Tab-separated table of C-alpha atoms and ligand atoms in Angstrom:
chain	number	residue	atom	x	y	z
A	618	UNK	CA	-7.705	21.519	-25.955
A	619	UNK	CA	-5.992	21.439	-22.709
A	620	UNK	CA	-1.974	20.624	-22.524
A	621	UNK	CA	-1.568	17.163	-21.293
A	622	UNK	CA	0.203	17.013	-18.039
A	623	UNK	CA	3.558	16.617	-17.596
A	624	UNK	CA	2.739	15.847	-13.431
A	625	UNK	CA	0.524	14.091	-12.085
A	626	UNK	CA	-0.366	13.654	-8.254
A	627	UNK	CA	-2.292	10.957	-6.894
A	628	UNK	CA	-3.869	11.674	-3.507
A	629	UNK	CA	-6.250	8.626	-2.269
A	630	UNK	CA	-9.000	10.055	0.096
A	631	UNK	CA	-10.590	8.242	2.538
A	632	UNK	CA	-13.422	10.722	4.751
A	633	UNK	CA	-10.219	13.449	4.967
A	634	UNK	CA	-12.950	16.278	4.632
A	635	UNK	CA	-11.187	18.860	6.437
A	636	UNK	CA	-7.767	18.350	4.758
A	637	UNK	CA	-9.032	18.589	0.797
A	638	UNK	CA	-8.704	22.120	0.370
A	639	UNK	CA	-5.631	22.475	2.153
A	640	UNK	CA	-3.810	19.668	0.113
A	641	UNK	CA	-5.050	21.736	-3.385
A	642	UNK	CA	-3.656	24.565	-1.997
A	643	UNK	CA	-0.081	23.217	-0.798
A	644	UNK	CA	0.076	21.197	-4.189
A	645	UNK	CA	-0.821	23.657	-6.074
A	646	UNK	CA	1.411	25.995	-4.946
A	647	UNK	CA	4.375	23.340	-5.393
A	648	UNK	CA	3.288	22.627	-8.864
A	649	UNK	CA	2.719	26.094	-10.144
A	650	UNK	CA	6.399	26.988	-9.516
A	651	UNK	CA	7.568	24.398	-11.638
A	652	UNK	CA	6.215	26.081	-14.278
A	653	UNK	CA	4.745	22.346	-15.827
A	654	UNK	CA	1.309	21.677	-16.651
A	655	UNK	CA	-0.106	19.197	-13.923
A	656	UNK	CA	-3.061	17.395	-12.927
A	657	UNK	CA	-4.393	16.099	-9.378
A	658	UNK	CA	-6.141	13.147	-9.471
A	659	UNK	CA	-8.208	12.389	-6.384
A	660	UNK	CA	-9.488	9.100	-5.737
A	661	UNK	CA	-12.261	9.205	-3.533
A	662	UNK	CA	-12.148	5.604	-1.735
A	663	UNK	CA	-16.270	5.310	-0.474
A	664	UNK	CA	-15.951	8.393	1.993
A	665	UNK	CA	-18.894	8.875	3.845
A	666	UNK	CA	-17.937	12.406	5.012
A	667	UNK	CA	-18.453	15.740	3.607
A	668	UNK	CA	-14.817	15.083	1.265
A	669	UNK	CA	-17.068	14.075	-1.979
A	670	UNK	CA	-18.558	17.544	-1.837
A	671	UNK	CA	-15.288	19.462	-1.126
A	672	UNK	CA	-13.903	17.792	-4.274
A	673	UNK	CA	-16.675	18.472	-6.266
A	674	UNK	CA	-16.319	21.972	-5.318
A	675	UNK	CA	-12.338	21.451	-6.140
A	676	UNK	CA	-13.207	20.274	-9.738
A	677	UNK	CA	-15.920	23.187	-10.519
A	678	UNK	CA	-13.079	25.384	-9.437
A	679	UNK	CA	-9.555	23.613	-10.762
A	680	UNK	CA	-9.796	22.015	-14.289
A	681	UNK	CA	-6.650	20.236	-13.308
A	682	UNK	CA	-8.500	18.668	-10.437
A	683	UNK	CA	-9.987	15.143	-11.503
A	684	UNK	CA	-11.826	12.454	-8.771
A	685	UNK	CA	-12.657	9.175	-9.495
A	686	UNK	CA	-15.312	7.836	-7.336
A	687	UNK	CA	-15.317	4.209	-5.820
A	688	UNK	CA	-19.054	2.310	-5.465
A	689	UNK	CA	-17.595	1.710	-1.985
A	690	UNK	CA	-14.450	1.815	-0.021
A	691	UNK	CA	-12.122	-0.418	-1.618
A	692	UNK	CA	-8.752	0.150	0.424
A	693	UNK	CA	-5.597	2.531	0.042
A	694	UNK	CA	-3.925	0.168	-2.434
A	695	UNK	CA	-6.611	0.199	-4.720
A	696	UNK	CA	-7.332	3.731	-4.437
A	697	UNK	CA	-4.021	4.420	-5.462
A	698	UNK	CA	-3.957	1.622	-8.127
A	699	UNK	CA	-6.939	3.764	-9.720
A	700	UNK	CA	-5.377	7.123	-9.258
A	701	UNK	CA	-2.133	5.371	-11.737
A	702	UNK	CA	-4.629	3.849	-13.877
A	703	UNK	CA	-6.148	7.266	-14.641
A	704	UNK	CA	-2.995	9.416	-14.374
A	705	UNK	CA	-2.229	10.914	-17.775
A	706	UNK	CA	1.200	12.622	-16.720
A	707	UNK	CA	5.108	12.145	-17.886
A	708	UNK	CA	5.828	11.821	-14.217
A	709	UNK	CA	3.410	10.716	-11.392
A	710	UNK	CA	3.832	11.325	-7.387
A	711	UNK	CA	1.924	9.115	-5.205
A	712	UNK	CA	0.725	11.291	-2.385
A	713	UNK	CA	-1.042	10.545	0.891
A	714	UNK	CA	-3.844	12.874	1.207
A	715	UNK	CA	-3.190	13.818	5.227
A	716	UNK	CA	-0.213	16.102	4.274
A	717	UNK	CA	1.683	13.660	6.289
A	718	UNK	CA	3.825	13.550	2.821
A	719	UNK	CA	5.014	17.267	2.578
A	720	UNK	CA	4.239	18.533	-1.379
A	721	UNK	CA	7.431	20.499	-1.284
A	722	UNK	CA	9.159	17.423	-1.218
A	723	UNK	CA	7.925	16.623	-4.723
A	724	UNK	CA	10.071	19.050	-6.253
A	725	UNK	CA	13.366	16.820	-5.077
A	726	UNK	CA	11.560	14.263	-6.444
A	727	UNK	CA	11.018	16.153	-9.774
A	728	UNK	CA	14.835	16.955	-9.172
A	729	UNK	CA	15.957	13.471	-9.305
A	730	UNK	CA	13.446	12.332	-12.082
A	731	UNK	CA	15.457	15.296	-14.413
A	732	UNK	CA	18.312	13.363	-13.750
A	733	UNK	CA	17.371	10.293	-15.656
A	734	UNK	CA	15.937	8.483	-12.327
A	735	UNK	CA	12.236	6.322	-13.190
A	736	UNK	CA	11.654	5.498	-9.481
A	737	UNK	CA	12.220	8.052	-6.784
A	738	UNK	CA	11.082	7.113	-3.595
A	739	UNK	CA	10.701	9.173	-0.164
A	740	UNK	CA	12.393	7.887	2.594
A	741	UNK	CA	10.990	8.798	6.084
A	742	UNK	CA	14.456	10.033	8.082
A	743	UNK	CA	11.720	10.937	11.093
A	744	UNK	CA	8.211	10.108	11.638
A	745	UNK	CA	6.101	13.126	13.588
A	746	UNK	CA	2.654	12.859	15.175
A	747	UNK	CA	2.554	9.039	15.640
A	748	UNK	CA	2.198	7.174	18.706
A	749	UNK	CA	5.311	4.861	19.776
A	750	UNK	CA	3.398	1.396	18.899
A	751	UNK	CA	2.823	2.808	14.879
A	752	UNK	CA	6.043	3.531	15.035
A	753	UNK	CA	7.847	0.706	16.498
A	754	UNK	CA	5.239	-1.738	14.402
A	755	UNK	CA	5.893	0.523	11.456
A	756	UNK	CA	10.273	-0.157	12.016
A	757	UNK	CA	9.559	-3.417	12.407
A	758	UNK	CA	7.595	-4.141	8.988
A	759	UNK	CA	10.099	-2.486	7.146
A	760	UNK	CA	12.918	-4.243	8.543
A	761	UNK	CA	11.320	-8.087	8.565
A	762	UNK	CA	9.950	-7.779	4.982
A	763	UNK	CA	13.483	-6.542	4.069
A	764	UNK	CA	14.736	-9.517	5.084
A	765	UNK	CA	12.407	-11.920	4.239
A	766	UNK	CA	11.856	-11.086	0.851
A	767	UNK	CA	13.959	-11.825	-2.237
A	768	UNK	CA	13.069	-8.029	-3.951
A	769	UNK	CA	15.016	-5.225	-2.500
A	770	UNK	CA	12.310	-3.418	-0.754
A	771	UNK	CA	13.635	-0.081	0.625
A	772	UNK	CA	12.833	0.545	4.321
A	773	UNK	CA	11.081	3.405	6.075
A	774	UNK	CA	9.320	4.007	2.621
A	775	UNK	CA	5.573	4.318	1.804
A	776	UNK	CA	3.899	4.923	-0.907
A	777	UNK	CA	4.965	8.698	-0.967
A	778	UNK	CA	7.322	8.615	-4.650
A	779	UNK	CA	7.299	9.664	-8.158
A	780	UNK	CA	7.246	7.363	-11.264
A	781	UNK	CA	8.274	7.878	-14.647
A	782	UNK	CA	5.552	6.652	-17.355
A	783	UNK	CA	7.034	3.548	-18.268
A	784	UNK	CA	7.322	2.439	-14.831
A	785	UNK	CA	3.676	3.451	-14.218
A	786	UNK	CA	2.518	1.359	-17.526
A	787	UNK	CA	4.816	-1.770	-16.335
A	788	UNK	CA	2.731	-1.313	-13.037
A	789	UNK	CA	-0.769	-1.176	-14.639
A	790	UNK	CA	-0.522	-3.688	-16.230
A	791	UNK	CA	0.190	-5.813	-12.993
A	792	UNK	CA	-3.456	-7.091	-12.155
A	793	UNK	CA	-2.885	-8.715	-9.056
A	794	UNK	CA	-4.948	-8.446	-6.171
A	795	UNK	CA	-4.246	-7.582	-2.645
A	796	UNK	CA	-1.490	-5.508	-3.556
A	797	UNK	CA	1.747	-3.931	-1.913
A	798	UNK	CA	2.647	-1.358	-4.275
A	799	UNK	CA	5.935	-0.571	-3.027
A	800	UNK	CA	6.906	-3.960	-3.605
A	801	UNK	CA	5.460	-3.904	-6.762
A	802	UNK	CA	7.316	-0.902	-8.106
A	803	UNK	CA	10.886	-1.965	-6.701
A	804	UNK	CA	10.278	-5.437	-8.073
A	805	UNK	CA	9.741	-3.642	-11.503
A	806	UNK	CA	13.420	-2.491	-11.471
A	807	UNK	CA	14.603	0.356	-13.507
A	808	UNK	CA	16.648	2.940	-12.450
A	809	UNK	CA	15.788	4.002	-9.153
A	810	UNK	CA	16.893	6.035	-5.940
A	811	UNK	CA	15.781	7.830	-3.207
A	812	UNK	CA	15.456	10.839	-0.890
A	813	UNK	CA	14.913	11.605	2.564
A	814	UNK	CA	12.112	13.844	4.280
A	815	UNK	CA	10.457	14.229	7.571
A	816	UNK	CA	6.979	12.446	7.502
A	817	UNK	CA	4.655	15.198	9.078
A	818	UNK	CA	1.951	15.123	11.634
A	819	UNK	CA	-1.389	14.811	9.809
A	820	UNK	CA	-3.226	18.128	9.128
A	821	UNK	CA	-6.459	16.909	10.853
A	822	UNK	CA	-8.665	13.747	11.564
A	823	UNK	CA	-7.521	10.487	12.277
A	824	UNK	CA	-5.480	7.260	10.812
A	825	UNK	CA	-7.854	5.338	8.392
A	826	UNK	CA	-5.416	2.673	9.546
A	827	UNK	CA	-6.481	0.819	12.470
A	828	UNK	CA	-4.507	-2.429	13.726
A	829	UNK	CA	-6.945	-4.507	11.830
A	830	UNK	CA	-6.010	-2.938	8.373
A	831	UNK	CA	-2.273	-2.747	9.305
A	832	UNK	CA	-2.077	-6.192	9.693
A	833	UNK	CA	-3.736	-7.401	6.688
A	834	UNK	CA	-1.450	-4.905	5.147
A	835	UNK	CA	1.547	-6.518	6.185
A	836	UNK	CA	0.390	-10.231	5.600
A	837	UNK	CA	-0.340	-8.363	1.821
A	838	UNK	CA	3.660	-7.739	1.488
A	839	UNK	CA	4.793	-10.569	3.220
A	840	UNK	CA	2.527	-12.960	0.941
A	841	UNK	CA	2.826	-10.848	-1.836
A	842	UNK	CA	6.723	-11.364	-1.800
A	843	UNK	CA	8.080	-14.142	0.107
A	844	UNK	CA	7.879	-18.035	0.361
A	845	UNK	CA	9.647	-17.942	3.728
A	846	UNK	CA	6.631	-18.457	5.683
A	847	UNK	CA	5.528	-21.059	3.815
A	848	UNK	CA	9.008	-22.741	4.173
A	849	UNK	CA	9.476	-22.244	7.494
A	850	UNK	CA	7.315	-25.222	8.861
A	851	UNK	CA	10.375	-26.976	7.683
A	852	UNK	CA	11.956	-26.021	10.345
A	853	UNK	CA	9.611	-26.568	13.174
A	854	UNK	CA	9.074	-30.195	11.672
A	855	UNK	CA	13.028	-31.018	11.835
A	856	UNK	CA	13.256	-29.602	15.895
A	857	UNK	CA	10.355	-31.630	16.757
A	858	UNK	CA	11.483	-34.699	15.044
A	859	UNK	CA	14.784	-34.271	16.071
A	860	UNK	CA	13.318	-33.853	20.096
A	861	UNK	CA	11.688	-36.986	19.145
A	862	UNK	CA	14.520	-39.027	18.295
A	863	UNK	CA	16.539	-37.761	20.953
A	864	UNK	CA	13.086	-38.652	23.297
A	865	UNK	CA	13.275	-42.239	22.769
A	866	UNK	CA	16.594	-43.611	23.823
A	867	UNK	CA	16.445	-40.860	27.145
A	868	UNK	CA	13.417	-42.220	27.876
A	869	UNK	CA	13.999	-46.354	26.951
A	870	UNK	CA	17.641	-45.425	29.613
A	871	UNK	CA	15.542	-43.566	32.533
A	872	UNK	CA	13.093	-46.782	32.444
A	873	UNK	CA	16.099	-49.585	32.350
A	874	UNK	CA	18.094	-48.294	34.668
A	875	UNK	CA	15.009	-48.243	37.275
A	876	UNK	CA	15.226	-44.461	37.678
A	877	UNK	CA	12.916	-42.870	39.236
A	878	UNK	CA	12.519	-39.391	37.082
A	879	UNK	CA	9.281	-40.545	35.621
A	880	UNK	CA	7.453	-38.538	33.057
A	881	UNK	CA	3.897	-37.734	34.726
A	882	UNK	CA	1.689	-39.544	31.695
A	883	UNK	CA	-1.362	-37.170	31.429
A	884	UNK	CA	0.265	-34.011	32.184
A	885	UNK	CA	2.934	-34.141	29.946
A	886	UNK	CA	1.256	-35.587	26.817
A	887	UNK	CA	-1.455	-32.978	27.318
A	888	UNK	CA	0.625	-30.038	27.485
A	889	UNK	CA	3.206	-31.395	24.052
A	890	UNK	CA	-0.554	-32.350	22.566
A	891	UNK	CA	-1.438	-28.432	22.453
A	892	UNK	CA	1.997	-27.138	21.984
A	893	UNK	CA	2.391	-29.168	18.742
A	894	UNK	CA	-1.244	-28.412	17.943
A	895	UNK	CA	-0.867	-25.139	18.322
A	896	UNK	CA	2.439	-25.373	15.674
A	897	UNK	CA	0.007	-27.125	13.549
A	898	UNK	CA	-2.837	-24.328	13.849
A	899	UNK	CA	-0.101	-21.711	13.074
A	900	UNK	CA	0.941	-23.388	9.690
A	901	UNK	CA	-2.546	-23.675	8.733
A	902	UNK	CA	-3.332	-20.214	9.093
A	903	UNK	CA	-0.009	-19.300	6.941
A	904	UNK	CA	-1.328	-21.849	4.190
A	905	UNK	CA	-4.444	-19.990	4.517
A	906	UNK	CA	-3.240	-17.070	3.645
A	907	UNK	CA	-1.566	-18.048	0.482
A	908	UNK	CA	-4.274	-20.001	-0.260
A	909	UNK	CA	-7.362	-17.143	-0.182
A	910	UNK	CA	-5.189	-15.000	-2.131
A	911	UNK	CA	-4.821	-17.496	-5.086
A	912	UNK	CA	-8.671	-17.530	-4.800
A	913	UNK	CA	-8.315	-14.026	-4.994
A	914	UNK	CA	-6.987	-14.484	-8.244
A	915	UNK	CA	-8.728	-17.335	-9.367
A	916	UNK	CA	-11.874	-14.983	-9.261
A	917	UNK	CA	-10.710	-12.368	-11.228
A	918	UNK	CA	-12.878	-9.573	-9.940
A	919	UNK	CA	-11.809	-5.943	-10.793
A	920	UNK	CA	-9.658	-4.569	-8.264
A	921	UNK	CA	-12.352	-1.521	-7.560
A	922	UNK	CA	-15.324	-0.434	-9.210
A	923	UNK	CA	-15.845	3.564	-9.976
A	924	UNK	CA	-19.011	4.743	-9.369
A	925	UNK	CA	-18.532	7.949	-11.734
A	926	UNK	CA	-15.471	10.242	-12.624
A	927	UNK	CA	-15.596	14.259	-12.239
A	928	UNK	CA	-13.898	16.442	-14.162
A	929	UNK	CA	-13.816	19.536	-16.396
A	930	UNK	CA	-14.435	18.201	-19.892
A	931	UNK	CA	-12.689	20.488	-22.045
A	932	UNK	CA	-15.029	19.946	-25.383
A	933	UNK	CA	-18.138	20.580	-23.396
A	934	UNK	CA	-16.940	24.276	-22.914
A	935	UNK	CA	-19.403	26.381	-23.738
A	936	UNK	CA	-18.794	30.036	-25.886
A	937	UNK	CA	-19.049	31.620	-23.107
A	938	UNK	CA	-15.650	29.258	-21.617
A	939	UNK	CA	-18.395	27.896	-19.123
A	940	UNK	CA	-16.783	24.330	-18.386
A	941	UNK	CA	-19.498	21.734	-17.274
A	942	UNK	CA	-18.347	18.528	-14.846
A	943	UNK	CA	-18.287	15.544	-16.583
A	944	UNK	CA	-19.988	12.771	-15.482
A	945	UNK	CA	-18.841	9.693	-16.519
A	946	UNK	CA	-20.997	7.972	-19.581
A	947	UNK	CA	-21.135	4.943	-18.493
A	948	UNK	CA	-21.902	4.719	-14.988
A	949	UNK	CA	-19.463	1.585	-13.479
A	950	UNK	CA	-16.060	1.298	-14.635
A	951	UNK	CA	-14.402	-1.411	-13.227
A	952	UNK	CA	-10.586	-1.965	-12.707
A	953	UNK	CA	-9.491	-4.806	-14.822
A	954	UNK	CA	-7.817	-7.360	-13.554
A	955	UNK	CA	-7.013	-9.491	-16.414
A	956	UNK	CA	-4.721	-9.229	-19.878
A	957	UNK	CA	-5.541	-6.637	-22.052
B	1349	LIG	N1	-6.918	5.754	2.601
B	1349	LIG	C1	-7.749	5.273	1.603
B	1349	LIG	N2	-8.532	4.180	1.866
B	1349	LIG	C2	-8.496	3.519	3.057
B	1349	LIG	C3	-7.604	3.996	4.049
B	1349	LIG	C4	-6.826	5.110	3.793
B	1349	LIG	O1	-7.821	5.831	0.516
B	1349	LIG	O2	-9.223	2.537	3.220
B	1349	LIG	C5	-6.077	6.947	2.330
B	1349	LIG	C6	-6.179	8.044	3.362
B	1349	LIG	O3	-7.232	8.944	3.078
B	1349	LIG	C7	-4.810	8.710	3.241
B	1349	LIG	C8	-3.896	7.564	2.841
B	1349	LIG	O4	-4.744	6.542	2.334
B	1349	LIG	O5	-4.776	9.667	2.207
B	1349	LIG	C9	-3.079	7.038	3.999
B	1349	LIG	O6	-3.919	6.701	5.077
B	1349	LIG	P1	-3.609	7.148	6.569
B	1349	LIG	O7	-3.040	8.509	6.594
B	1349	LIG	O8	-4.837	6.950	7.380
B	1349	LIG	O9	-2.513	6.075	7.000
B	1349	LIG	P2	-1.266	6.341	7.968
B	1349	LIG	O10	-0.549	7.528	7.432
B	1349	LIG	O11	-1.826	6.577	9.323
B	1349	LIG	O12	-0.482	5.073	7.878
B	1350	LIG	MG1	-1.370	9.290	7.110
C-alpha cells in the first residue's frame, strides 16, 4: 500500500508538450523537500499534441504521477474541476501547467495552510511575459467583477492556490456548470488569506487563451456572481423615459411659440430608432446569457467526460515490484453534475 498524500497538485494541460517534464521536475523538487508524501494529478484537457505521451511516460516513471484523460477538450475550469474531484490529498494546490505559477511558491502556501489557513490564494504583485492588452484586460476583470459582485473576490488572483480538504469537498460538491472557480472557492468562506508572487513568463508554447475564450470567461464570473447586469436596464429605461418626458413639453413650447428650431422628422427618428434599438439588442444579449446558462443547468450534463485514467496501481505490483499503468475499468467516467 502506498501512503496517501498529504499534497496534492493539480496541473490542467492543454497541448503544453514541451513544458510536462519540466513542471515534474520543478514540482517535484518543491515537494520532495517538504518531506510529505504527494501526488500530481494531471488532467489532460483533449490535447492533440505529443503531452498525452510525455505523461504517460511521467506515470511509467513517477507512481505519484496520475492523468485523467478528457474524451475531448472540455475547458480550463473543468479540467481543474476534475483534477479536485480526483485529488486524494490533505491539502491541494491548483497549478497552471505553463510554470507561469512558480512551484516554489507552494511552499508559502504550505506555510500559511500550517497556520490554520483553508484557502490560500496567490496574488500576482507582477505579471511577466504578457502583452499590454492581457494585461490591461486582465486589471480590468479583476477590478469590475470586484465591484460588481456581492462575494469578495480577491483581485489579481487566478486559479494558482491551495485548499484544505474540507474546502475542496464543499467545492465538489458544487455541480454547476460554466464555472469560475475562484469565485466559487471565496464564496465558500472559511478561513482564508493570501500571498503575493511574481506570475512568470511561460516556459514555452503559447496562451490556450485566445480573446474568444477570455471573454466567455469573464461573462462566466460576471453571470456566475452578479445580478447587476441584469438590473442595470433599469437604468437605461428611467434616462430614456425621463428624456421623454422632458421631450414633450420642449417640443409642444418650440412649436407654440412659432420657433423655428425644427426637429428634421426622418433624420432624427431614424437615428433615436437605432440608438434605442441598439439599448434593446444589448439587454437581450445580457438576458441571453443568463438564460443559456440556466439551460445549462436544466440539462444536467456532466461537466467533462474522462476518456480513461493512468496511473500506477499499487495492487497490480508484480513480485518482482514491476508496477503496471492502470487503465481505467470502465472506460467513460463522467463528472456528475447532480446530488449525490
Ligand atoms: N488549459 C486547459 N484547457 C484549455 C485551456 C487551457 O486545460 O482549454 C490549461 C493550460 O494548459 C494551462 C492553464 O490551463 O495549464 C492556463 O492556460 P494558459 O496558460 O493558456 O492561460 P493564461 O496563463 O495565458 O491565461
Ligand atoms: Mg498561462
Amino acid at each position: 500500500m502506498s501512503t496517501r498524500p498529504v499534497i496534492s497538485v493539480v496541473a490542467p494541460v492543454y497541448n503544453e508538450e514541451p513544458i510536462i517534464d519540466e513542471l515534474h521536475r520543478r514540482l517535484a523538487a518543491v515537494l520532495d523537500s517538504t518531506g510529505e508524501p504527494w501526488e500530481l494529478v494531471m488532467v489532460n484537457d483533449g490535447s492533440y499534441d505529443g503531452s498525452a505521451e510525455k505523461m504517460r511516460a511521467l506515470v511509467e516513471r513517477d507512481p505519484r504521477v496520475r492523468v485523467v484523460n478528457f474524451a475531448r477538450n472540455f475547458g480550463h475550469q473543468n479540467a481543474v474541476t476534475a483534477g479536485l474531484d480526483h485529488a486524494r490529498g490533505d491539502a491541494v494546490v491548483i497549478i497552471d501547467a505553463d510554470l507561469q505559477d512558480p512551484p516554489e511558491v507552494i511552499l508559502q502556501l504550505l506555510e500559511k495552510w500550517r497556520e490554520g489557513y483553508q484557502v490560500v490564494y496567490a496574488v500576482r504583485s507582477e505579471r511577466r511575459g504578457e502583452s499590454w492588452f492581457k494585461k490591461f484586460t486582465a486589471k480590468l476583470f479583476y477590478r469590475l467583477i470586484y465591484r460588481i459582485t456581492d462575494v469578495n473576490i480577491p483581485v489579481d488572483t487566478g486559479d494558482f492556490r491551495l485548499l484544505d480538504r474540507q474546502v475542496v469537498d464543499a467545492l465538489n460538491a458544487m455541480r454547476e456548470h460554466n464555472r469560475f472557480i475562484r469565485g466559487l472557492t471565496s464564496w465558500i468562506g472559511f478561513r482564508q488569506t493570501g500571498i503575493t508572487y511574481v506570475r512568470q513568463e511561460r516556459f514555452a508554447g503559447q496562451t490556450k487563451y485566445p480573446l474568444r475564450k477570455m471573454i466567455r470567461f469573464a461573462l462566466d464570473a460576471i453571470t456566475g456572481f452578479s445580478y447587476f447586469p441584469l438590473q442595470v436596464a433599469i437604468y437605461a429605461s428611467l434616462i430614456l423615459a425621463l428624456l421623454a418626458v422632458l421631450a414633450i413639453p420642449v417640443v409642444a413650447l418650440l412649436r407654440l411659440s412659432g420657433s423655428n428650431i425644427q426637429f428634421e422628422g426622418q433624420a432624427t427618428t431614424l437615428v433615436v430608432l437605432l440608438l434605442v434599438s441598439s439599448f434593446q439588442m444589448f439587454f437581450f444579449f445580457i438576458l441571453g446569457q443568463y438564460v443559456a446558462r440556466i439551460y445549462d443547468e436544466v440539462r444536467q450534463r456532466p461537466l467533462y467526460v474522462v476518456a480513461d485514467i493512468w496511473e500506477c496501481q499499487p495492487d497490480s505490483a508484480g513480485p518482482g515490484g514491476t508496477e503496471q499503468i492502470g487503465q481505467k475499468v470502465d472506460s467513460a467516467e463522467v463528472g456528475e453534475t447532480g446530488e449525490k
